[in-house]
PDB file of C-alpha atoms in Angstrom:
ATOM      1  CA  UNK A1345     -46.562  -4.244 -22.053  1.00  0.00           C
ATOM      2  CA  UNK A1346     -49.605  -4.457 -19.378  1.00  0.00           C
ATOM      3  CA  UNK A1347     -52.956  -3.120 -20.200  1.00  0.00           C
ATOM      4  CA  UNK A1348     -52.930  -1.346 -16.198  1.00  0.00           C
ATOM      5  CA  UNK A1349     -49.656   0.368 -17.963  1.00  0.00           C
ATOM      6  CA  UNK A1350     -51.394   1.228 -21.041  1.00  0.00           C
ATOM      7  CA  UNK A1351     -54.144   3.040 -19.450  1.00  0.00           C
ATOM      8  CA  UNK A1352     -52.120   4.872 -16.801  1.00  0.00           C
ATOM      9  CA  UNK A1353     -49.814   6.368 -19.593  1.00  0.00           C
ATOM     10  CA  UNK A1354     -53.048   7.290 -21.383  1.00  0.00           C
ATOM     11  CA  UNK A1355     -54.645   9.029 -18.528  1.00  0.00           C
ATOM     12  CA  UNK A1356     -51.051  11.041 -17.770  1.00  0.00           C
ATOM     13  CA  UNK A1357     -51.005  11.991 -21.657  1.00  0.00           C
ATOM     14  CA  UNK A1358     -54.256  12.728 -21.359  1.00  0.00           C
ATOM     15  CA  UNK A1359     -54.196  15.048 -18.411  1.00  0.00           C
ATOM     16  CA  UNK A1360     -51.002  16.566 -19.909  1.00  0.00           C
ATOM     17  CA  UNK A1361     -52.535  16.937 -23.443  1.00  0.00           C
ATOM     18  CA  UNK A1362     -55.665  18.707 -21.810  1.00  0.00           C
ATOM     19  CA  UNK A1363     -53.569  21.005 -19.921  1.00  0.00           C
ATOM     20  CA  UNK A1364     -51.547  21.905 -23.176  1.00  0.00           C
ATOM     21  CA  UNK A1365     -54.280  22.791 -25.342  1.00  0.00           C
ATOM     22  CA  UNK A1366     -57.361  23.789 -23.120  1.00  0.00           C
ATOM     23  CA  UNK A1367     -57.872  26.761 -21.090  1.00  0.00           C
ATOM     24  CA  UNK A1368     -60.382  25.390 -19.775  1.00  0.00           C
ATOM     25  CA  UNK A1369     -60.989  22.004 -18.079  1.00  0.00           C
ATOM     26  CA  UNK A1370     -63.893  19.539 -18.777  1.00  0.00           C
ATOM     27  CA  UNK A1371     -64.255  15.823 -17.711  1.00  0.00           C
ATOM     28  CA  UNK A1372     -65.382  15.005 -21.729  1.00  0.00           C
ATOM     29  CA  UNK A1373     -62.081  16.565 -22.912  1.00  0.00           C
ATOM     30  CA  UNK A1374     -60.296  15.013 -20.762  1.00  0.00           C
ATOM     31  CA  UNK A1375     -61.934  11.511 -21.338  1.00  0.00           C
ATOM     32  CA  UNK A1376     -61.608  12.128 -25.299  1.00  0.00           C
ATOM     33  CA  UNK A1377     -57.624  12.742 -25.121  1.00  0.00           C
ATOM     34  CA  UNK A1378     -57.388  10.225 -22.844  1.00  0.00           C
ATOM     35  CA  UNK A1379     -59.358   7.280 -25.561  1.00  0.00           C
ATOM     36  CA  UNK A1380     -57.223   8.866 -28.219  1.00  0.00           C
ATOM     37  CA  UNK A1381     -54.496   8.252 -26.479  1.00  0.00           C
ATOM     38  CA  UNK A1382     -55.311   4.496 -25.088  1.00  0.00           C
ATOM     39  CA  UNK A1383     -56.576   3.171 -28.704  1.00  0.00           C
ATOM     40  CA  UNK A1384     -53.375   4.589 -30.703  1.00  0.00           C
ATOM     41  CA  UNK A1385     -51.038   3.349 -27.508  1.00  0.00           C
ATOM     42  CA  UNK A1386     -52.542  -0.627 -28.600  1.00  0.00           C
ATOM     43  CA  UNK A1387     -53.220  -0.326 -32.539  1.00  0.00           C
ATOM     44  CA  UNK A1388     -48.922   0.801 -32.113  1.00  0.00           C
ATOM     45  CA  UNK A1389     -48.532  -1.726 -30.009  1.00  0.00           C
ATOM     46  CA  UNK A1390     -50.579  -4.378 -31.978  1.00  0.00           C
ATOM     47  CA  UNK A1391     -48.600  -3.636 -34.946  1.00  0.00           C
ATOM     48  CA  UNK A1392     -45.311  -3.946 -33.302  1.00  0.00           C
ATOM     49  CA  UNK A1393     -46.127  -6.983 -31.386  1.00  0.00           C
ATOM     50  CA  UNK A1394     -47.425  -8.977 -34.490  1.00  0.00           C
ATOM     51  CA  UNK A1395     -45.195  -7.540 -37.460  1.00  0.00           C
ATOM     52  CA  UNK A1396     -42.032  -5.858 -36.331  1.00  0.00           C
ATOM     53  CA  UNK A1397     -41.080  -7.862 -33.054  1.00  0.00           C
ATOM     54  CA  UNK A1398     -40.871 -11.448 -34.368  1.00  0.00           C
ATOM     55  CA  UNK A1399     -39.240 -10.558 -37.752  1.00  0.00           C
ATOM     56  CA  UNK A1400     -36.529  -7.969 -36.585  1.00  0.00           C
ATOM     57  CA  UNK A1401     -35.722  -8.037 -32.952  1.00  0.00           C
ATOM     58  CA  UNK A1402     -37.094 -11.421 -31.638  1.00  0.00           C
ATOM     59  CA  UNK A1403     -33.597 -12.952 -30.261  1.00  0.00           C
ATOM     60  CA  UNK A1404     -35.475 -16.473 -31.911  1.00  0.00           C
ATOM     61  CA  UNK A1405     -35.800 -15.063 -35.525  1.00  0.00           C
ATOM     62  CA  UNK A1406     -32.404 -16.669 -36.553  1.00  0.00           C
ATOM     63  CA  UNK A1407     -34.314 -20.217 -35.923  1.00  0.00           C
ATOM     64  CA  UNK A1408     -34.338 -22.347 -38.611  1.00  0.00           C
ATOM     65  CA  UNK A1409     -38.464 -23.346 -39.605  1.00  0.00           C
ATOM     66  CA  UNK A1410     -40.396 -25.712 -41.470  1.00  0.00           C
ATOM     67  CA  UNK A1411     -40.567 -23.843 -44.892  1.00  0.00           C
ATOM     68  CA  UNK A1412     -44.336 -22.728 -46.192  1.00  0.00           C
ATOM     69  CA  UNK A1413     -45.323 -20.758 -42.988  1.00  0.00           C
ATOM     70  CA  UNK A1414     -48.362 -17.849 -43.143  1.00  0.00           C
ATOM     71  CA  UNK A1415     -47.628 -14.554 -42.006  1.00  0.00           C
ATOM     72  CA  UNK A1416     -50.334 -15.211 -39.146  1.00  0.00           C
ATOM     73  CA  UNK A1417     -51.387 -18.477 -39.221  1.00  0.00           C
ATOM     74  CA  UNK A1418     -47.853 -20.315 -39.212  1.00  0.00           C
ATOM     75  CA  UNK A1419     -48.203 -24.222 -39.833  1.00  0.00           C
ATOM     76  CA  UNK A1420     -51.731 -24.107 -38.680  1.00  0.00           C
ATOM     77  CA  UNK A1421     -53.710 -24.557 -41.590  1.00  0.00           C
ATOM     78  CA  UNK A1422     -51.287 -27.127 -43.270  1.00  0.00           C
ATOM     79  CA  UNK A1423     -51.185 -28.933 -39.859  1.00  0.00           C
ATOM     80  CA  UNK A1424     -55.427 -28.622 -39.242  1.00  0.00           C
ATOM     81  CA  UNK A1425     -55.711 -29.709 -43.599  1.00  0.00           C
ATOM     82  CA  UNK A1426     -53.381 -33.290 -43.170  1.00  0.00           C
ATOM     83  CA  UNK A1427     -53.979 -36.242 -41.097  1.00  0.00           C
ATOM     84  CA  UNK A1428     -52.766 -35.969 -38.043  1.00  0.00           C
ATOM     85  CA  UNK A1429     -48.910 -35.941 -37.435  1.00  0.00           C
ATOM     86  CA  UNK A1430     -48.375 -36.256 -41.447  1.00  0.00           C
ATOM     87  CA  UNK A1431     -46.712 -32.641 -41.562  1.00  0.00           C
ATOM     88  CA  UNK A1432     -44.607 -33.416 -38.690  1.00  0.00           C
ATOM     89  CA  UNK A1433     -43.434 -36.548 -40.540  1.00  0.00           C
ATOM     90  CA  UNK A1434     -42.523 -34.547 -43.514  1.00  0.00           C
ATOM     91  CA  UNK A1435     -40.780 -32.064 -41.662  1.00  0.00           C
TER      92      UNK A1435
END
């Protein structure tokens, strides 16, 4: 999802959640529902994009892997700790 998407469905929630719950108008109100709105939109976002997508709905998660991967890191800090091209080999 694009950030330019992000913040445009913030500002619309925004703007709609103002006009739900305020009889009256201000720019700060506005502003504030619209942050709200734009931080939760990427911490969701973050949290299905790093945990949810690549374990259940990734068409790739079937792949077989080298076994002994991090959650975050993958192979990275067994490939970075060996000499070069060793856990390749091993693989």
């Amino acid at each position: 999802m694009s950030f330019k998407l992000m913040v445009v469905a913030a500002l619309a929630g925004g703007a709609g959640w103002t006009y739900a719950t305020q009889d009256v108008w201000t720019r700060a109100s506005f502003l504030q529902a619209a942050a709200v709105l734009l931080v939760t939109q990427m911490v969701v976002y973050g949290i299905y994009d790093v945990f949810l997508y690549p374990k259940w709905f990734s068409p790739l998660r079937h792949l077989p892997t080298a076994p002994g991967s991090h959650w975050l890191m993958g192979h990275g800090l067994k490939i970075l700790a060996d000499k070069p091209g060793a856990p390749m080999r091993e693989w």
